[in-house]
Amino acid sequence: MNGKDFADWSLETRAVHAGRVEGDRKGGDRKGGDRKGRPYVPTVPPIHPSVTYAYERMEDLDAAFAAGGYVYTRHGNPTVAALEEAVAALEDGETAVAFASGMAAIHGALLAVGARAGTAVVAARDLYGATYVLLDRFLRSQGVSVRFVEVTDLAAVEAACAELRPVALLVETVSNPLLKVADLPALAEVAHQHGAALLVDNTFATPYLVRPLALGADMVIHSATKYLGGHGDVLAGVVVTSAARREALMDVLKTTGANLGPLEAWLLLRGLRTLVLRVQRQCASALAVAQWLEPHPRVGRVFYPGLPSHPQHELAVRLFGGRGFGGIVTFELKGAGREEVFRFMDRLRLCIPATSLGDVQTLVLYPAHSSHRSLSPEERAALGITDGMVRISVGIEAVEDILADLSQALDQL
Ligand SMILES: Cc1ncc(COP(=O)(O)O)c(C=O)c1O
């Protein structure tokens, strides 16, 4: 391998190999050897469905309990550990903890940094709908002070942090669905000045565009359901962080039981192998879609960080280092409301009107009734989520086919 170690490999290479050798390193798969006793290592990590683990001696079981070894799958599972190792490697983190969904991961991260009655959390106003509701309704009702701030207004973030001394500042690298870009290094500085941990939902950006831990974030969260899995067949979440924060996360996970199953972890490991290829293609096609939509007579505003018209375009260039601007494009149908948007979406033949993102297929979503359905019309209006807004998660199909489909649906309006 050119004398290079895993840590020196590029992201592309790590994505293909990360988590592969987990069983090997732990000695599990080499132990028996083949029929002639020759040790071997499978190139694909095995799925370990076992809920519990037996040891030769009770002393060993006791030591496994003490050291966080495999004793019961809610406390740890070899297949899930392989996935955690892989995602940690991709995000340049020391450790990762997998959860049953992105929402469970966000909740787990907030609890792990100490969000309890009497503490405060400052969060971006622009968040995935369920994250907003988790903070606004659930944590607030449990006695946590929650303040939503405009993430692009650093002075406002600073003022809220100074006033509340929050345990966490929670932001999305690229927000859902308006695609605002967060200035992560500046936000890390503000958070740390006021004793807060910076929690970054990096779902939209993926580690291909940016690795927030290297920019000062304390925890990176993924809805792994999206780009990490990439195939629309697994619901999962991951939190990546420092070794020092692992115990707090594991305490939450072991107690709340929001664990990812081993079969799901294995599917994610399979998805990760092609993460970079998929996201490169999705970024290139999304830029083409955004550029095609912007001058279209039936289209109003187009939100895409790769367009010079995007308010944080320069920040996006700096933060993502020219690798791309993500696979999501949001736009408004000119003068349209729900009825016209539904007509447009019903006419799509290739792009699928479905609630998710980051899949290999192009998915089109209506934020007002889907990702931000649980918000009141007033809350949506305050965020700038209009009734004519459409969000496209660009897939890996040929971009000319995606454009042709959008074109015919727009032409029929
Ligand atoms: C940015 C973001 N974070 C978190 C989530 C929640 O993830 P999950 O659906 O895996 O719980 C989503 C879901 O769409 C999302 O878009």
Short mmCIF file of C-alpha atoms and ligand atoms in Angstrom, two decimals:
data_model
loop_
_atom_site.label_atom_id
_atom_site.label_comp_id
_atom_site.label_asym_id
_atom_site.label_seq_id
_atom_site.Cartn_x
_atom_site.Cartn_y
_atom_site.Cartn_z
CA MET A 1 0.00 0.00 0.00
CA ASN A 2 2.79 2.50 -0.83
CA GLY A 3 3.81 2.21 2.80
CA LYS A 4 0.73 4.24 3.75
CA ASP A 5 -1.37 3.42 6.80
CA PHE A 6 -5.14 3.64 7.05
CA ALA A 7 -4.95 7.10 8.62
CA ASP A 8 -3.04 8.42 5.58
CA TRP A 9 -5.47 7.07 3.00
CA SER A 10 -7.71 9.49 1.18
CA LEU A 11 -11.43 9.60 1.97
CA GLU A 12 -12.21 7.64 -1.21
CA THR A 13 -9.95 4.79 -0.12
CA ARG A 14 -11.11 4.82 3.48
CA ALA A 15 -14.74 4.65 2.42
CA VAL A 16 -14.00 1.45 0.51
CA HIS A 17 -12.06 -0.23 3.31
CA ALA A 18 -13.24 1.27 6.61
CA GLY A 19 -14.72 -1.24 9.07
CA ARG A 20 -13.61 -4.15 6.90
CA VAL A 21 -10.97 -5.44 9.26
CA GLU A 22 -12.89 -5.04 12.51
CA GLY A 23 -13.39 -8.76 13.03
CA ASP A 24 -9.80 -9.37 12.07
CA ARG A 25 -8.38 -6.90 14.53
CA LYS A 26 -10.47 -8.40 17.32
CA GLY A 27 -9.17 -11.85 16.34
CA GLY A 28 -12.69 -13.20 15.85
CA ASP A 29 -12.56 -14.29 12.23
CA ARG A 30 -9.03 -15.54 12.16
CA LYS A 31 -9.48 -17.73 15.21
CA GLY A 32 -10.80 -20.90 13.68
CA GLY A 33 -8.99 -20.86 10.33
CA ASP A 34 -10.10 -22.98 7.38
CA ARG A 35 -10.40 -26.77 7.50
CA LYS A 36 -6.67 -27.07 7.50
CA GLY A 37 -6.33 -24.46 10.21
CA ARG A 38 -5.06 -21.74 7.84
CA PRO A 39 -6.17 -18.34 9.12
CA TYR A 40 -8.31 -16.28 6.77
CA VAL A 41 -10.16 -12.99 6.84
CA PRO A 42 -13.43 -12.38 4.93
CA THR A 43 -13.22 -9.24 2.79
CA VAL A 44 -16.73 -8.29 3.87
CA PRO A 45 -17.47 -8.02 7.60
CA PRO A 46 -19.88 -10.66 8.89
CA ILE A 47 -23.34 -9.94 10.32
CA HIS A 48 -23.52 -10.83 14.00
CA PRO A 49 -27.19 -11.20 14.93
CA SER A 50 -26.42 -12.59 18.38
CA VAL A 51 -28.00 -10.60 21.19
CA THR A 52 -25.72 -12.02 23.85
CA TYR A 53 -22.17 -13.32 24.13
CA ALA A 54 -20.70 -16.21 26.07
CA TYR A 55 -17.13 -16.34 27.36
CA GLU A 56 -15.10 -19.37 28.40
CA ARG A 57 -14.76 -18.09 31.94
CA MET A 58 -16.99 -15.91 34.11
CA GLU A 59 -13.95 -13.77 34.85
CA ASP A 60 -13.74 -12.90 31.14
CA LEU A 61 -17.43 -11.98 31.01
CA ASP A 62 -16.92 -9.78 34.04
CA ALA A 63 -13.92 -8.11 32.39
CA ALA A 64 -15.98 -7.57 29.21
CA PHE A 65 -18.68 -5.82 31.28
CA ALA A 66 -16.05 -3.60 32.88
CA ALA A 67 -14.28 -2.73 29.62
CA GLY A 68 -17.35 -2.12 27.45
CA GLY A 69 -16.80 -5.40 25.59
CA TYR A 70 -19.50 -7.51 23.98
CA VAL A 71 -21.89 -8.72 26.66
CA TYR A 72 -25.33 -7.82 25.32
CA THR A 73 -26.16 -6.17 22.00
CA ARG A 74 -27.70 -3.05 23.55
CA HIS A 75 -24.21 -2.44 25.01
CA GLY A 76 -22.34 -3.26 21.81
CA ASN A 77 -22.36 -5.53 18.76
CA PRO A 78 -19.44 -6.43 16.45
CA THR A 79 -21.25 -5.53 13.21
CA VAL A 80 -22.45 -2.23 14.63
CA ALA A 81 -18.92 -1.60 15.94
CA ALA A 82 -17.53 -2.13 12.43
CA LEU A 83 -19.94 0.49 11.12
CA GLU A 84 -19.08 2.89 13.96
CA GLU A 85 -15.39 2.45 13.20
CA ALA A 86 -16.02 3.15 9.52
CA VAL A 87 -18.07 6.32 10.05
CA ALA A 88 -15.60 7.60 12.65
CA ALA A 89 -12.80 7.09 10.11
CA LEU A 90 -14.71 9.00 7.41
CA GLU A 91 -15.48 11.92 9.73
CA ASP A 92 -11.93 12.02 11.18
CA GLY A 93 -13.37 11.26 14.61
CA GLU A 94 -11.92 9.11 17.36
CA THR A 95 -15.13 7.20 17.92
CA ALA A 96 -18.73 6.90 16.78
CA VAL A 97 -21.95 5.58 18.27
CA ALA A 98 -24.73 4.28 16.03
CA PHE A 99 -28.42 4.87 16.74
CA ALA A 100 -31.66 3.50 15.32
CA SER A 101 -32.38 6.71 13.38
CA GLY A 102 -31.07 10.19 12.77
CA MET A 103 -33.59 11.55 15.28
CA ALA A 104 -32.44 9.09 17.94
CA ALA A 105 -28.85 10.22 17.26
CA ILE A 106 -29.75 13.91 17.67
CA HIS A 107 -31.66 13.19 20.87
CA GLY A 108 -28.82 11.01 22.15
CA ALA A 109 -26.20 13.67 21.40
CA LEU A 110 -28.21 16.35 23.21
CA LEU A 111 -28.66 14.15 26.28
CA ALA A 112 -24.99 13.16 26.20
CA VAL A 113 -23.81 16.78 26.38
CA GLY A 114 -26.09 17.34 29.36
CA ALA A 115 -29.38 18.80 28.08
CA ARG A 116 -31.53 18.49 31.21
CA ALA A 117 -34.06 20.59 33.10
CA GLY A 118 -32.41 23.88 34.05
CA THR A 119 -29.91 23.86 31.17
CA ALA A 120 -30.13 25.65 27.83
CA VAL A 121 -29.67 24.75 24.17
CA VAL A 122 -29.13 27.26 21.37
CA ALA A 123 -30.05 25.97 17.93
CA ALA A 124 -30.28 27.19 14.37
CA ARG A 125 -33.80 28.26 13.38
CA ASP A 126 -33.39 26.38 10.15
CA LEU A 127 -33.50 22.72 11.08
CA TYR A 128 -35.11 19.52 9.88
CA GLY A 129 -38.74 19.68 11.08
CA ALA A 130 -38.54 16.85 13.60
CA THR A 131 -35.33 18.28 15.11
CA TYR A 132 -37.12 21.60 15.56
CA VAL A 133 -40.05 19.84 17.23
CA LEU A 134 -37.74 17.77 19.47
CA LEU A 135 -36.28 21.01 20.81
CA ASP A 136 -39.34 23.23 20.72
CA ARG A 137 -41.91 20.85 22.20
CA PHE A 138 -40.17 17.91 23.90
CA LEU A 139 -37.03 19.40 25.45
CA ARG A 140 -38.80 22.64 26.35
CA SER A 141 -41.56 20.72 28.11
CA GLN A 142 -38.86 18.92 30.08
CA GLY A 143 -37.43 22.17 31.41
CA VAL A 144 -34.67 22.86 28.88
CA SER A 145 -34.48 26.51 27.74
CA VAL A 146 -34.31 26.50 23.97
CA ARG A 147 -33.41 29.53 21.87
CA PHE A 148 -33.57 29.43 18.08
CA VAL A 149 -31.21 31.78 16.26
CA GLU A 150 -30.44 32.75 12.67
CA VAL A 151 -27.34 30.65 12.05
CA THR A 152 -25.91 33.02 9.44
CA ASP A 153 -26.02 35.92 11.95
CA LEU A 154 -22.96 35.28 14.11
CA ALA A 155 -23.69 38.26 16.35
CA ALA A 156 -27.13 36.81 17.17
CA VAL A 157 -25.62 33.38 17.89
CA GLU A 158 -22.99 34.97 20.10
CA ALA A 159 -25.57 37.05 22.00
CA ALA A 160 -27.76 33.99 22.66
CA CYS A 161 -24.77 31.92 23.83
CA ALA A 162 -23.54 34.72 26.08
CA GLU A 163 -26.97 35.15 27.64
CA LEU A 164 -27.89 31.48 28.13
CA ARG A 165 -24.51 29.70 28.53
CA PRO A 166 -26.02 26.68 26.74
CA VAL A 167 -24.75 23.11 27.01
CA ALA A 168 -25.03 22.85 23.23
CA LEU A 169 -25.14 24.88 20.06
CA LEU A 170 -26.88 22.72 17.42
CA VAL A 171 -26.66 23.52 13.71
CA GLU A 172 -26.95 21.81 10.33
CA THR A 173 -23.95 22.29 8.02
CA VAL A 174 -26.37 22.78 5.15
CA SER A 175 -29.88 23.43 6.40
CA ASN A 176 -33.06 21.60 5.47
CA PRO A 177 -34.68 22.72 3.16
CA LEU A 178 -33.32 26.26 2.52
CA LEU A 179 -29.71 25.10 2.21
CA LYS A 180 -28.21 27.82 4.40
CA VAL A 181 -24.54 27.13 5.05
CA ALA A 182 -23.19 27.33 8.60
CA ASP A 183 -19.78 28.92 9.20
CA LEU A 184 -18.54 26.01 11.29
CA PRO A 185 -15.12 27.36 12.40
CA ALA A 186 -16.68 30.64 13.54
CA LEU A 187 -19.57 28.85 15.29
CA ALA A 188 -17.12 26.53 17.07
CA GLU A 189 -15.27 29.53 18.42
CA VAL A 190 -18.47 31.18 19.66
CA ALA A 191 -19.74 27.94 21.24
CA HIS A 192 -16.47 27.25 23.04
CA GLN A 193 -16.12 30.81 24.30
CA HIS A 194 -19.39 30.31 26.15
CA GLY A 195 -18.83 26.74 27.35
CA ALA A 196 -21.13 25.07 24.83
CA ALA A 197 -20.47 21.95 22.77
CA LEU A 198 -20.96 22.46 19.03
CA LEU A 199 -23.20 19.72 17.61
CA VAL A 200 -23.29 19.62 13.82
CA ASP A 201 -25.85 17.71 11.79
CA ASN A 202 -23.71 16.93 8.73
CA THR A 203 -26.36 14.86 6.94
CA PHE A 204 -26.71 17.10 3.87
CA ALA A 205 -23.00 17.86 3.46
CA THR A 206 -21.57 14.37 4.15
CA PRO A 207 -17.90 13.89 5.13
CA TYR A 208 -17.07 14.19 1.43
CA LEU A 209 -17.79 17.94 1.48
CA VAL A 210 -16.69 18.78 5.01
CA ARG A 211 -15.54 17.11 8.22
CA PRO A 212 -16.78 19.37 11.02
CA LEU A 213 -14.72 17.80 13.85
CA ALA A 214 -11.56 19.09 12.17
CA LEU A 215 -13.13 22.58 12.21
CA GLY A 216 -13.87 22.56 15.93
CA ALA A 217 -17.20 20.72 16.25
CA ASP A 218 -17.56 18.48 19.30
CA MET A 219 -20.07 16.03 17.84
CA VAL A 220 -21.06 15.31 14.26
CA ILE A 221 -24.46 13.77 13.71
CA HIS A 222 -25.77 11.97 10.65
CA SER A 223 -29.11 10.74 9.62
CA ALA A 224 -27.31 7.75 8.06
CA THR A 225 -30.66 6.98 6.44
CA LYS A 226 -29.62 9.50 3.78
CA TYR A 227 -26.26 9.71 1.98
CA LEU A 228 -24.29 7.28 4.18
CA GLY A 229 -26.71 4.45 3.40
CA GLY A 230 -27.62 5.94 0.04
CA HIS A 231 -30.06 3.27 -1.13
CA GLY A 232 -33.25 4.09 0.74
CA ASP A 233 -33.33 0.76 2.52
CA VAL A 234 -32.13 1.49 6.03
CA LEU A 235 -33.09 3.91 8.82
CA ALA A 236 -30.11 4.83 10.99
CA GLY A 237 -28.22 7.56 12.79
CA VAL A 238 -24.63 8.03 13.91
CA VAL A 239 -22.85 10.42 16.27
CA VAL A 240 -19.10 10.87 15.75
CA THR A 241 -17.03 12.42 18.50
CA SER A 242 -13.88 12.29 20.66
CA ALA A 243 -12.97 9.27 22.76
CA ALA A 244 -13.58 11.39 25.86
CA ARG A 245 -17.26 11.83 24.98
CA ARG A 246 -17.93 8.18 24.13
CA GLU A 247 -18.92 7.10 27.62
CA ALA A 248 -21.64 9.75 27.92
CA LEU A 249 -23.11 8.69 24.57
CA MET A 250 -22.95 5.01 25.47
CA ASP A 251 -24.67 5.69 28.80
CA VAL A 252 -27.55 7.30 26.90
CA LEU A 253 -27.70 4.51 24.33
CA LYS A 254 -27.52 1.66 26.83
CA THR A 255 -30.29 3.27 28.87
CA THR A 256 -32.65 4.51 26.16
CA GLY A 257 -32.13 1.47 23.93
CA ALA A 258 -32.27 3.40 20.67
CA ASN A 259 -29.79 0.94 19.14
CA LEU A 260 -29.11 0.26 15.51
CA GLY A 261 -29.59 -3.40 14.60
CA PRO A 262 -26.72 -5.45 13.11
CA LEU A 263 -28.50 -6.05 9.80
CA GLU A 264 -28.99 -2.31 9.34
CA ALA A 265 -25.36 -1.67 10.29
CA TRP A 266 -24.25 -4.15 7.64
CA LEU A 267 -26.39 -2.50 4.96
CA LEU A 268 -24.86 0.84 5.88
CA LEU A 269 -21.34 -0.57 5.63
CA ARG A 270 -22.23 -1.75 2.16
CA GLY A 271 -23.58 1.68 1.25
CA LEU A 272 -20.50 3.49 2.57
CA ARG A 273 -18.23 1.76 0.04
CA THR A 274 -19.70 3.90 -2.75
CA LEU A 275 -20.35 7.06 -0.75
CA VAL A 276 -17.74 9.18 -2.49
CA LEU A 277 -18.67 8.07 -6.01
CA ARG A 278 -22.35 8.68 -5.34
CA VAL A 279 -21.90 12.08 -3.71
CA GLN A 280 -19.47 13.32 -6.40
CA ARG A 281 -22.04 12.48 -9.05
CA GLN A 282 -24.92 13.92 -7.03
CA CYS A 283 -23.03 17.19 -6.49
CA ALA A 284 -22.25 17.55 -10.19
CA SER A 285 -25.81 16.76 -11.25
CA ALA A 286 -27.37 18.98 -8.56
CA LEU A 287 -25.31 21.93 -9.79
CA ALA A 288 -26.52 21.24 -13.34
CA VAL A 289 -30.13 21.00 -12.12
CA ALA A 290 -29.83 24.27 -10.15
CA GLN A 291 -28.28 26.06 -13.14
CA TRP A 292 -31.02 24.73 -15.41
CA LEU A 293 -33.83 25.71 -13.04
CA GLU A 294 -32.62 29.24 -12.26
CA PRO A 295 -33.54 30.88 -15.61
CA HIS A 296 -36.64 28.66 -16.20
CA PRO A 297 -39.74 30.86 -16.74
CA ARG A 298 -41.91 28.74 -14.43
CA VAL A 299 -39.38 28.80 -11.61
CA GLY A 300 -39.03 31.47 -8.93
CA ARG A 301 -36.18 31.43 -6.47
CA VAL A 302 -33.62 28.61 -6.59
CA PHE A 303 -31.71 27.75 -3.42
CA TYR A 304 -28.39 26.01 -4.04
CA PRO A 305 -25.05 26.86 -2.37
CA GLY A 306 -23.24 26.30 -5.67
CA LEU A 307 -25.03 29.20 -7.37
CA PRO A 308 -23.37 32.62 -7.12
CA SER A 309 -26.86 33.95 -6.21
CA HIS A 310 -26.82 31.93 -2.96
CA PRO A 311 -26.14 34.25 0.01
CA GLN A 312 -23.45 31.96 1.46
CA HIS A 313 -21.92 30.92 -1.85
CA GLU A 314 -18.45 32.18 -0.92
CA LEU A 315 -18.58 30.49 2.47
CA ALA A 316 -19.64 27.25 0.74
CA VAL A 317 -16.67 27.50 -1.65
CA ARG A 318 -14.35 27.98 1.32
CA LEU A 319 -15.91 25.31 3.54
CA PHE A 320 -16.29 22.61 0.87
CA GLY A 321 -12.94 23.29 -0.79
CA GLY A 322 -14.28 23.05 -4.34
CA ARG A 323 -15.41 19.44 -3.92
CA GLY A 324 -19.01 20.38 -4.66
CA PHE A 325 -22.07 21.89 -3.01
CA GLY A 326 -24.26 18.92 -2.14
CA GLY A 327 -26.98 16.96 -3.87
CA ILE A 328 -30.04 18.93 -2.74
CA VAL A 329 -31.66 21.73 -4.72
CA THR A 330 -34.67 23.66 -3.41
CA PHE A 331 -36.77 25.91 -5.64
CA GLU A 332 -40.08 27.70 -5.80
CA LEU A 333 -42.62 27.25 -8.54
CA LYS A 334 -43.39 30.80 -9.61
CA GLY A 335 -46.61 32.07 -8.04
CA ALA A 336 -47.60 28.53 -7.06
CA GLY A 337 -49.34 27.08 -4.01
CA ARG A 338 -49.92 23.55 -2.86
CA GLU A 339 -52.26 22.67 -5.74
CA GLU A 340 -49.80 23.59 -8.53
CA VAL A 341 -46.91 21.93 -6.70
CA PHE A 342 -48.95 18.73 -6.34
CA ARG A 343 -49.81 18.87 -10.07
CA PHE A 344 -46.12 19.29 -10.91
CA MET A 345 -45.13 16.40 -8.67
CA ASP A 346 -47.89 14.13 -9.96
CA ARG A 347 -46.55 14.64 -13.50
CA LEU A 348 -43.03 13.51 -12.75
CA ARG A 349 -42.23 10.16 -14.30
CA LEU A 350 -38.61 9.52 -13.34
CA CYS A 351 -38.11 11.62 -10.22
CA ILE A 352 -39.98 10.04 -7.32
CA PRO A 353 -42.21 12.19 -5.10
CA ALA A 354 -41.13 10.60 -1.82
CA THR A 355 -40.04 11.67 1.64
CA SER A 356 -36.33 11.24 2.01
CA LEU A 357 -33.07 12.35 0.45
CA GLY A 358 -29.59 11.15 -0.38
CA ASP A 359 -30.73 8.05 -2.24
CA VAL A 360 -29.44 6.85 -5.59
CA GLN A 361 -32.86 7.73 -7.05
CA THR A 362 -33.90 11.35 -7.52
CA LEU A 363 -36.51 12.13 -4.87
CA VAL A 364 -38.73 15.18 -4.88
CA LEU A 365 -40.39 16.40 -1.71
CA TYR A 366 -42.91 19.06 -0.70
CA PRO A 367 -41.44 20.49 2.56
CA ALA A 368 -44.71 22.10 3.69
CA HIS A 369 -46.47 18.74 3.99
CA SER A 370 -43.47 16.47 4.60
CA SER A 371 -40.16 17.39 6.27
CA HIS A 372 -41.76 20.46 7.92
CA ARG A 373 -45.32 19.17 8.26
CA SER A 374 -45.21 19.21 12.07
CA LEU A 375 -44.62 22.99 12.07
CA SER A 376 -47.56 25.36 12.06
CA PRO A 377 -48.13 27.46 8.89
CA GLU A 378 -46.89 30.47 10.90
CA GLU A 379 -43.71 28.66 11.94
CA ARG A 380 -43.08 27.65 8.32
CA ALA A 381 -43.71 31.18 7.11
CA ALA A 382 -41.29 32.57 9.70
CA LEU A 383 -38.61 30.22 8.37
CA GLY A 384 -39.32 31.14 4.77
CA ILE A 385 -40.73 27.75 3.80
CA THR A 386 -43.42 28.68 1.32
CA ASP A 387 -46.33 26.73 -0.16
CA GLY A 388 -44.71 26.85 -3.60
CA MET A 389 -41.45 25.29 -2.46
CA VAL A 390 -40.09 22.00 -3.80
CA ARG A 391 -36.97 20.14 -2.64
CA ILE A 392 -35.11 17.84 -5.01
CA SER A 393 -32.61 15.27 -3.82
CA VAL A 394 -30.68 14.61 -6.99
CA GLY A 395 -29.87 10.95 -7.58
CA ILE A 396 -27.23 9.23 -9.69
CA GLU A 397 -29.32 8.82 -12.86
CA ALA A 398 -28.08 10.45 -16.08
CA VAL A 399 -28.58 14.17 -15.49
CA GLU A 400 -30.14 14.68 -18.92
CA ASP A 401 -32.91 12.23 -17.95
CA ILE A 402 -33.53 14.12 -14.70
CA LEU A 403 -33.69 17.44 -16.56
CA ALA A 404 -35.98 16.00 -19.24
CA ASP A 405 -38.38 14.78 -16.55
CA LEU A 406 -38.39 18.12 -14.71
CA SER A 407 -38.85 19.89 -18.03
CA GLN A 408 -41.90 17.90 -19.13
CA ALA A 409 -43.56 18.28 -15.72
CA LEU A 410 -42.94 22.04 -15.70
CA ASP A 411 -44.15 22.40 -19.30
CA GLN A 412 -47.49 20.77 -18.47
CA LEU A 413 -48.29 23.24 -15.70
C1 LIG B 1 -30.89 16.99 8.25
C2 LIG B 1 -31.64 15.84 8.87
N1 LIG B 1 -31.32 15.46 10.12
C3 LIG B 1 -31.96 14.44 10.72
C4 LIG B 1 -32.98 13.76 10.10
C5 LIG B 1 -33.68 12.65 10.82
O1 LIG B 1 -33.20 11.43 10.38
P1 LIG B 1 -34.01 10.07 10.45
O2 LIG B 1 -35.15 10.17 9.52
O3 LIG B 1 -32.99 9.04 10.09
O4 LIG B 1 -34.47 9.92 11.88
C6 LIG B 1 -33.34 14.11 8.79
C7 LIG B 1 -34.41 13.39 8.11
O5 LIG B 1 -34.84 13.76 7.03
C8 LIG B 1 -32.65 15.19 8.17
O6 LIG B 1 -32.97 15.59 6.93
#
